Coordinates of C-alpha atoms and ligand atoms in Angstrom, one line a residue:
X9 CA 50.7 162.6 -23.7
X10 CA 52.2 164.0 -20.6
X11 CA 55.0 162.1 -19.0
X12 CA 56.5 162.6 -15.1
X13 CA 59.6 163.6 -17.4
X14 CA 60.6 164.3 -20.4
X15 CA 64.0 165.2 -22.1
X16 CA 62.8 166.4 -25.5
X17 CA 61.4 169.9 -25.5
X18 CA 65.1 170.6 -23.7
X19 CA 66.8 168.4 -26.9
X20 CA 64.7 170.9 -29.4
X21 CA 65.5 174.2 -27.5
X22 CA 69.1 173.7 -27.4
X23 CA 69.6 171.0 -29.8
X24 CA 72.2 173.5 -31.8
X25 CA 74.5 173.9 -29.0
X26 CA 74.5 170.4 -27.7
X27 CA 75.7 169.2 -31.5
X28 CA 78.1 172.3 -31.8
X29 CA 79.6 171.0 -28.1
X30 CA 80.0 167.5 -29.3
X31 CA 81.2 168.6 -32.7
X32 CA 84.2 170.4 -31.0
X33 CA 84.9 167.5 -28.8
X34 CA 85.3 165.3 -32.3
X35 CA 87.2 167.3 -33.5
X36 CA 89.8 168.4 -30.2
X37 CA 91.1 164.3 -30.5
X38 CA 90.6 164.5 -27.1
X39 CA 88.0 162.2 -25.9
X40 CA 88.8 161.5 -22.0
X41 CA 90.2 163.9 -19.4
X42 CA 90.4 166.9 -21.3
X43 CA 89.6 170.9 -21.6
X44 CA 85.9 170.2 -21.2
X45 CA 86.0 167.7 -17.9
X46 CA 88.2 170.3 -16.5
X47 CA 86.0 173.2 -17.3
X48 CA 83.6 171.9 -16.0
X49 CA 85.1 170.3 -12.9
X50 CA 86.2 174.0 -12.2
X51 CA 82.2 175.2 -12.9
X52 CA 80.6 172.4 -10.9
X53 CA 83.0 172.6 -7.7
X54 CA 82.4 176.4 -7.4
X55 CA 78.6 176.3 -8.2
X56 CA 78.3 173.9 -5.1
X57 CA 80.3 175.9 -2.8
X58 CA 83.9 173.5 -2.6
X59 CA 87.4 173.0 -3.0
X60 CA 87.6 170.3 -4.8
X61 CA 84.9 168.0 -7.1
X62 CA 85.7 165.7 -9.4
X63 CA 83.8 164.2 -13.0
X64 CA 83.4 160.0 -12.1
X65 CA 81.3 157.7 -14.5
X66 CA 78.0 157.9 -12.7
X67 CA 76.3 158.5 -9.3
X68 CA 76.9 154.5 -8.0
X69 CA 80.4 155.0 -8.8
X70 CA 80.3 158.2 -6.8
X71 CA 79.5 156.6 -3.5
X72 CA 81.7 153.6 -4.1
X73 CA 84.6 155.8 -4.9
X74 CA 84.2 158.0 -1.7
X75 CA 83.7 154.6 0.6
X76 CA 86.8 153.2 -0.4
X77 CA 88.3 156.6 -0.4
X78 CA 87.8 156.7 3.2
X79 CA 88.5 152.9 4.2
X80 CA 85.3 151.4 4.1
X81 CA 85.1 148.0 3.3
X82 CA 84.4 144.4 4.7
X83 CA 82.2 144.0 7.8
X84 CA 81.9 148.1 8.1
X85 CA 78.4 149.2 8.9
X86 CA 77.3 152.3 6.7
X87 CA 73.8 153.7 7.9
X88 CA 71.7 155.2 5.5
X89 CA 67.8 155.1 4.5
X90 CA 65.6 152.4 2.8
X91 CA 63.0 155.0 0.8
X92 CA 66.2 155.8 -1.6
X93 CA 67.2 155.2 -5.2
X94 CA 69.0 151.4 -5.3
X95 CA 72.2 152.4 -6.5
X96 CA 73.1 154.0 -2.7
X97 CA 72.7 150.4 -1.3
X98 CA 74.3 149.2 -4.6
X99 CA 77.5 151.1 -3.7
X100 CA 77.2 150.8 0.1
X101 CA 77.7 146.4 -0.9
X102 CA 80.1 147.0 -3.5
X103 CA 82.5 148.7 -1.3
X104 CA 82.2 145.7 1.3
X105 CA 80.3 147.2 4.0
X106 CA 76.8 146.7 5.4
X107 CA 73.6 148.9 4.6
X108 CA 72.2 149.9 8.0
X109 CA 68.6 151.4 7.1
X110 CA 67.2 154.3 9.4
X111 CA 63.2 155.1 8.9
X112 CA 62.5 158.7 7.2
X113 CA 60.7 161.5 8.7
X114 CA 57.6 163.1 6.7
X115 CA 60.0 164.9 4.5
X116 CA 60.9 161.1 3.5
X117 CA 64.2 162.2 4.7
X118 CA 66.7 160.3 7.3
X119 CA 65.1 160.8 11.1
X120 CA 67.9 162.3 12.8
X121 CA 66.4 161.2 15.7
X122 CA 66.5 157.3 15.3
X123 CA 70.4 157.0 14.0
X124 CA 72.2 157.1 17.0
X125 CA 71.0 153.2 18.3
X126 CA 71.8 152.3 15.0
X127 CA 75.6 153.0 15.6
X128 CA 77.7 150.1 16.9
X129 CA 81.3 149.6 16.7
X130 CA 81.2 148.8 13.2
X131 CA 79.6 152.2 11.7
X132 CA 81.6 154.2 10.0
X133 CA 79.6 156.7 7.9
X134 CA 76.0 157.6 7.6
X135 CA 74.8 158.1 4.0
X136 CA 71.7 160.6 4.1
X137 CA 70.1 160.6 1.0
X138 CA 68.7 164.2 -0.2
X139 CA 65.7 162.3 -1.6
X140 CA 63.6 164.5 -4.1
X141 CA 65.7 167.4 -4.0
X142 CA 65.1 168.5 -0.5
X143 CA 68.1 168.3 2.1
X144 CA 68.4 166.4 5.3
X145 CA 69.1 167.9 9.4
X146 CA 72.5 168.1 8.1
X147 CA 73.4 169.7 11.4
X148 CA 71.9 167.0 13.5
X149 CA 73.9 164.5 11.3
X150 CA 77.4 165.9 11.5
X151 CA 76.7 166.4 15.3
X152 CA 76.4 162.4 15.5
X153 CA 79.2 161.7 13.0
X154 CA 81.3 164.4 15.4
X155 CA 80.0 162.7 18.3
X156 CA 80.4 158.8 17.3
X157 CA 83.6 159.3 14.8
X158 CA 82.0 158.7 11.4
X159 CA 82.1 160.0 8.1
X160 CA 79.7 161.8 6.7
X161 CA 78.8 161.2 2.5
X162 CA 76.1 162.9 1.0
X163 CA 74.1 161.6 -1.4
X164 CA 73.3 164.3 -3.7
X165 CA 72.2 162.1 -7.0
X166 CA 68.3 164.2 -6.3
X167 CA 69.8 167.1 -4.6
X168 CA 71.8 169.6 -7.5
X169 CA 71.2 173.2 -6.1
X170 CA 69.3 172.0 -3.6
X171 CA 70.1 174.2 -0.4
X172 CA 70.3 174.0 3.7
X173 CA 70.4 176.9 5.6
X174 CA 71.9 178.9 2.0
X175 CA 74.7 176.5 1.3
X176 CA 74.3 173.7 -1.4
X177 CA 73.9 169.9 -0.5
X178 CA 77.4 168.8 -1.8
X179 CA 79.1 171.0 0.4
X180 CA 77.7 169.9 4.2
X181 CA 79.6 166.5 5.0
X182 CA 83.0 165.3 4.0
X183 CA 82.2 164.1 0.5
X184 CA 78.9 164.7 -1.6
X185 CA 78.2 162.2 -4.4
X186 CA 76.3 163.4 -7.8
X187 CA 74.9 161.6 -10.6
X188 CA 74.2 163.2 -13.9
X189 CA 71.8 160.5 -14.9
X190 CA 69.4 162.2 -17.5
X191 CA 66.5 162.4 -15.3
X192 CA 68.5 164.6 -12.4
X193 CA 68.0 168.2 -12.1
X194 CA 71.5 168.5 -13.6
X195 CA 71.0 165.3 -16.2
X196 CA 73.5 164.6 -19.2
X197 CA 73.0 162.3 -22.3
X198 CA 73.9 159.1 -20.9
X199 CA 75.7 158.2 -17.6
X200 CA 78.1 160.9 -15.8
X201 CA 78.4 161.6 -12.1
X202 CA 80.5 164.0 -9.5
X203 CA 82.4 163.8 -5.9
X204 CA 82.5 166.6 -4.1
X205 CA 84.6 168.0 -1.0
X206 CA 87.1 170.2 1.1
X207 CA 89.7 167.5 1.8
X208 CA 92.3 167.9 -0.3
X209 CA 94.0 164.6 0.8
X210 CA 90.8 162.5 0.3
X211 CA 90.2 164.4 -3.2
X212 CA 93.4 163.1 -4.2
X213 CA 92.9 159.8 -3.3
X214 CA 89.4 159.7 -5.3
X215 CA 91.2 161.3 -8.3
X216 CA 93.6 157.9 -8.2
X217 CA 90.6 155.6 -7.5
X218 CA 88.7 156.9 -10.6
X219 CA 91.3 156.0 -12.9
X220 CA 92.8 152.5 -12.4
X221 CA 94.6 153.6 -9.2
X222 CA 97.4 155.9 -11.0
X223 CA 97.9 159.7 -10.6
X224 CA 96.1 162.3 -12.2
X225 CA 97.8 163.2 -15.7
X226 CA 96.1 165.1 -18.2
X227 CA 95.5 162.8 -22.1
X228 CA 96.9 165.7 -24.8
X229 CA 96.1 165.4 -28.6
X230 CA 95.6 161.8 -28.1
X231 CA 98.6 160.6 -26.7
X232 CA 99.0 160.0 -22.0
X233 CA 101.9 161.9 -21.0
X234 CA 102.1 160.1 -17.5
X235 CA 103.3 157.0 -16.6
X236 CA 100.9 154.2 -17.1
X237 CA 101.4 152.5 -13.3
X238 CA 98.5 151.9 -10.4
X239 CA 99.7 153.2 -6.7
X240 CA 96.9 151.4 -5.3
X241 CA 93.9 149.7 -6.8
X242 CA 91.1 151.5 -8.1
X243 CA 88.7 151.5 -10.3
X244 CA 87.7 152.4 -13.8
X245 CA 85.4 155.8 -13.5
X246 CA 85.5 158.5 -15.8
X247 CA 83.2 161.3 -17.5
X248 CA 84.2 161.6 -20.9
X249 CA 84.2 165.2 -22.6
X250 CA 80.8 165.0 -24.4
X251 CA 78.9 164.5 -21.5
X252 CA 81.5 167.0 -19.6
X253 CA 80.0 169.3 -22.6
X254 CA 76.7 169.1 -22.2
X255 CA 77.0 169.8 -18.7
X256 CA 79.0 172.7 -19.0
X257 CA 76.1 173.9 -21.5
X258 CA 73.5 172.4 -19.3
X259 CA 75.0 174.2 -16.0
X260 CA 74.6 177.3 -17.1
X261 CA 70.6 176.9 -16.7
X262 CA 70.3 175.0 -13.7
X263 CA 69.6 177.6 -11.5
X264 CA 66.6 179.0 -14.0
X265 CA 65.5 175.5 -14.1
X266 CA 65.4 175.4 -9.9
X267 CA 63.0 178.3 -10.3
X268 CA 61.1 177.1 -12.7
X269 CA 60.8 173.7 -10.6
X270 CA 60.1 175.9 -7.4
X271 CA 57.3 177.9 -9.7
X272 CA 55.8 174.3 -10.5
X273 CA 55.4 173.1 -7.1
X274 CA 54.3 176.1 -5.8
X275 CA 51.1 175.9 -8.6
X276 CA 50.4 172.0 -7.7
X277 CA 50.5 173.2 -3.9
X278 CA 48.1 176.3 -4.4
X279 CA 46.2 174.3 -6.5
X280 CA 45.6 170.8 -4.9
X281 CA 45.9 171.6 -1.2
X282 CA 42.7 170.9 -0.8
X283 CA 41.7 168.0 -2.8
X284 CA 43.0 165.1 -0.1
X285 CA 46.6 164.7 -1.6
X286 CA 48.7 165.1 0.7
X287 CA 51.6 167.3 -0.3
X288 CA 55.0 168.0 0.1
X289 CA 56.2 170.4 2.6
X290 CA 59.6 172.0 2.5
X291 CA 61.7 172.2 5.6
X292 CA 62.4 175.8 6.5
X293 CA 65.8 175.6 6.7
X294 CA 65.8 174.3 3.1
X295 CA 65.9 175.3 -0.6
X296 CA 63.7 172.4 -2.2
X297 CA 65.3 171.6 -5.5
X298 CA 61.6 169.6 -6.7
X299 CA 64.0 166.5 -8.5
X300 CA 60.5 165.1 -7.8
X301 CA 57.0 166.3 -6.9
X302 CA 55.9 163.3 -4.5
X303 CA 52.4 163.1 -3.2
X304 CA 50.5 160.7 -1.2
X305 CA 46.9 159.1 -1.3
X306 CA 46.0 155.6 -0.1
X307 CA 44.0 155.4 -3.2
X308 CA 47.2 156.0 -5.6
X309 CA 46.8 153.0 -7.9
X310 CA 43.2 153.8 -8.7
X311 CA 44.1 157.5 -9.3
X312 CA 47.1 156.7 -11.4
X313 CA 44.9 154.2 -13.9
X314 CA 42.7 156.8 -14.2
X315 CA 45.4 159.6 -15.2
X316 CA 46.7 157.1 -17.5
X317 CA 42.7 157.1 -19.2
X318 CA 43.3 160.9 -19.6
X319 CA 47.0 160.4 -21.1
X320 CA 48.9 161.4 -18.5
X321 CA 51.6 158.5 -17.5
X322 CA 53.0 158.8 -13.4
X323 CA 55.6 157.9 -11.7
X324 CA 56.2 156.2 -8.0
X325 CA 59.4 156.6 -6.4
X326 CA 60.1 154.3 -5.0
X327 CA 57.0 151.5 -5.2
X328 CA 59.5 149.4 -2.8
X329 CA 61.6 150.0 -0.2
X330 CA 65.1 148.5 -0.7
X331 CA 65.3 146.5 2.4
X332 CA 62.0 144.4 1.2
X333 CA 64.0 143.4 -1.9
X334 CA 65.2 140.2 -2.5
X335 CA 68.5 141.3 -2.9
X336 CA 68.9 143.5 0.0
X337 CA 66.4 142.1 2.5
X338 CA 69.0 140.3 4.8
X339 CA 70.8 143.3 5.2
X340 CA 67.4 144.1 7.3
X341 CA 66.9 142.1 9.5
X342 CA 67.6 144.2 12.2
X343 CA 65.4 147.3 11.2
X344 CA 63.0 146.3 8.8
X345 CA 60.4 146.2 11.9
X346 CA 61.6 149.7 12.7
X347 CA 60.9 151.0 9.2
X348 CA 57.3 152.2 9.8
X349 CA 57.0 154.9 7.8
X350 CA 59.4 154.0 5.0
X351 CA 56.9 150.6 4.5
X352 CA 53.5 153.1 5.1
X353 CA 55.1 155.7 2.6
X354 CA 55.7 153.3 0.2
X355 CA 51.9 152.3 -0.6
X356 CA 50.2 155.3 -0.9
X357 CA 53.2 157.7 -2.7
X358 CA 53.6 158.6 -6.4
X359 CA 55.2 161.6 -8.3
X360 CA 53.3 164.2 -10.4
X361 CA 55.4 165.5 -14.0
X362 CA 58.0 167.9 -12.7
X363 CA 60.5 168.9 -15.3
X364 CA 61.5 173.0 -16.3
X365 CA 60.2 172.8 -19.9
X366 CA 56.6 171.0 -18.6
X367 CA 54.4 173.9 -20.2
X368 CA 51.3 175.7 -18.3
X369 CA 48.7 173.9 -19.9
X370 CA 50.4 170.9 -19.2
X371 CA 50.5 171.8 -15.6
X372 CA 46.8 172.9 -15.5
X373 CA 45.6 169.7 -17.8
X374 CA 47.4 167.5 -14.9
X375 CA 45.8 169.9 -11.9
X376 CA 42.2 169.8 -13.4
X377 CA 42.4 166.3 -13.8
X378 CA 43.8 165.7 -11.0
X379 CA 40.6 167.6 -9.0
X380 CA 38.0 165.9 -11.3
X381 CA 39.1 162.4 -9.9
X382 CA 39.6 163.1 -6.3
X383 CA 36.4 164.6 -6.4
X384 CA 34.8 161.3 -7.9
X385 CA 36.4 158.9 -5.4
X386 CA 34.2 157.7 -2.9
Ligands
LIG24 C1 69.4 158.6 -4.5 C2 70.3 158.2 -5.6 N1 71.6 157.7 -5.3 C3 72.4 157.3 -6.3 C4 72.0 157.3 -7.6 C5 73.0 156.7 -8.6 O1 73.2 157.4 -9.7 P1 73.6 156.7 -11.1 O2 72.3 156.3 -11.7 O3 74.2 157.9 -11.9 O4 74.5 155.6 -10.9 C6 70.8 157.7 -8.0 C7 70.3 157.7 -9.4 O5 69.8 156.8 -9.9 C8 69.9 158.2 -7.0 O6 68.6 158.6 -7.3

C-alpha cells in the first residue's frame, strides 16, 4: 500500500536511537523543562536563523500563545487565509479576536495584493500561513504591517526549512509559530510545537504564558526550585523532554530530508508535467520545503478512487475551506464572496505521497499510475 505519509520506514531506520533517547530521559527524573528542551531550544532557534525560540505543547498553542503575547484579544481583527490547516483559525478564536480571510494566490499562498481593504481599525496582525512548505511575499506583508501598524506572526506549522530569499520562514515577522505534529517536515511522536523570534521582551512574555503565567525556572532531579506564583495569566503549554529528544535526534536530518523532498518533487514535476495535472510551481524567491506535494484536476475524485483500485491511498488538503465550515462561517460573511480561488482551489486539489523515506519504486508505481489514468479519462 502506498500512503501520502507514512512514519514507519523512519521508526525502523532509527528505531535504536529514538528508544536510547527516551531511555535516558527515564532515567534523568527529569521529565518537563529539562537538558533535552533546552538542547534543543538552543538547536532549533539557531537552525531557523533567531534569538530566541521556545518548545510550547503544539502548533495551536503556538499561535494562541504569540496572540496573547502581543495583546490580542476581544473584538481584534487578525487577517489571515481560508485554504489553511483549522487550528490557525482555532487559535485566531481562542485568543478572542476575529479571523479575517484573504483569498490565496496560485501558490495557495496569502495575495498580498487583496490585504490592505481588509484592514480596518480593528486589525492587528496578519497571520500568513506558509501552506505546503512554500513561503509567502513576506516583503510585501511586513511593508503593510509597517505601513498599517500590525504584527506580523508566521505560521510556520508546514514551513520547517522552508526558505525566502535564503533565510528560513520562522525568522521574517515578529513571531513564527511551529508544530511538530508527526506529519510536519520536522514531526515528533505525539504533539510538540515552537515560537520563534528576535524580541527579547515578547520572548519573555511567551516563556510566562506557556507555563501557567510564572517565570521561567528550570525543574532539577525532580524537584521546582522557583517559586510556584503566576505574574499574569497564562496558559498550560509545554514540550516535555521525550518529544524534545526525538527532535533533537530528528533535527539533525531535516535538512537531508528537504533534499530528499526537493528530489521527490522535482521527479513528479519531470514526470507528470504533461499529463493535465496541474502542478506546483515554486516562487523564485523561495526554498520550497514540499510538507505537501499538492496538484489540481477538476476530475480529482474520480482519479483518487481509481489510485485507491491500485493501492495507493491520497490525501486532499484541505477538501474545505475554513470559512464554509459550520463553525467558522460567520466569521465570513464579509469575504466569503471574495474568496474565489480559495472556493475553486478547493474542488479540484489533492496531495500525491511526499515523505523522505518514500522509496523510488514507490515514486515511479504512483507516476506510472498516475499517467495510465489521465490517459484513460475522457
Ligand atoms: C497551517 C497549520 N497551522 C497550525 C497547525 C497546528 O499545529 P498542531 O496540530 O501542532 O496544533 C497546523 C497543524 O496541524 C497547520 O498545518
Amino acid at each position: 500500500m502506498i500512503k501520502v505519509w507514512d512514519y514507519l520506514p523512519e521508526y525502523k531506520k532509527y528505531r535504536k536511537s529514538f528508544l536510547n533517547a527516551i531511555d535516558e530521559v527515564f532515567k534523568s527524573s527529569t521529565l518537563i523543562f529539562g537538558p533535552k528542551l533546552n538542547k534543543f531550544e538552543d538547536n532549533f532557534k539557531k537552525y531557523i536563523g533567531v534569538k530566541y525560540g521556545l518548545g510550547v505543547g503544539n502548533g495551536t498553542d503556538a499561535l494562541y500563545i504569540a496572540m496573547k503575547a502581543l495583546n490580542i484579544g476581544t473584538g481584534d481583527e487578525v487577517i489571515t487565509t481560508s485554504n489553511t490547516a483549522v487550528p490557525t483559525v482555532t487559535a485566531i478564536v481562542n485568543a478572542g479576536a476575529i479571523p479575517v480571510f484573504v483569498d490565496v494566490n496560485d501558490y495557495y499562498l496569502i495575495n498580498t495584493n487583496l490585504i490592505a481593504k481588509k484592514i480596518t481599525k480593528k486589525t492587528k496582525a496578519i497571520i500568513p500561513v506558509h501552506l505546503y512548505g512554500q513561503s509567502c511575499e513576506m516583503d510585501e506583508i511586513n511593508k503593510i504591517a509597517k505601513k498599517n501598524n500590525l504584527y506580523v506572526i508566521e505560521d510556520c506549522a508546514q514551513s520547517h526549512g522552508a526558505e525566502y530569499k535564503k533565510k528560513k520562514t520562522g525568522s521574517l515577522g515578529n513571531i513564527g509559530c511551529f508544530s511538530f505534529y508527526p506529519t510536519k517536515i520536522l514531526g515528533s511522536y505525539g504533539d510538540a510545537g515552537f515560537i520563534t523570534t528576535n524580541d527579547k521582551k515578547l520572548f519573555e512574555k511567551m516563556m510566562r504564558i506557556r507555563f501557567l503565567g510564572m517565570e521561567r525556572k528550570k525543574m532539577s532531579s525532580g524537584h521546582w526550585n522557583g517559586k510556584y506564583y503566576a505574574v499574569e495569566h497564562g496558559t498550560n503549554s509545554r514540550l516535555d523532554e521525550i518529544h524534545a529528544a526525538i527532535l533533537l535526534i530528528k533535527l539533525k536530518n531535516l535538512e537531508k530530508n528537504i533534499k530528499k523532498r526537493r528530489q521527490i518533487a522535482k521527479r513528479y514535476y519531470k514526470e507528470l508535467k504533461n499529463t493535465g495535472l496541474l502542478l506546483p510551481e515554486e516562487n523564485k524567491k523561495n526554498k520550497h520545503a514540499y510538507y505537501i506535494y499538492v496538484v489540481q484536476h477538476k476530475k480529482r475524485n474520480k482519479i483518487m478512487s481509481e489510485l485507491v483500485k491500485k493501492n495507493i491511498h491520497l490525501n486532499i488538503s484541505y477538501p474545505w475551506p475554513i470559512h464554509i465550515m459550520k463553525a467558522y462561517k460567520k466569521y465570513a460573511l464579509r469575504s466569503s464572496k471574495d474568496l474565489k480561488k480559495t472556493n475553486f482551489f478547493s474542488k479540484k486539489i489533492f496531495s500525491l505521497p511526499m515523505y523522505p523515506e518514500l522509496t523510488l519504486k514507490k515514486q515511479k508505481y504512483t507516476i506510472n499510475s498516475l499517467k495510465e489514468i489521465l490517459s484513460n479519462l475522457s
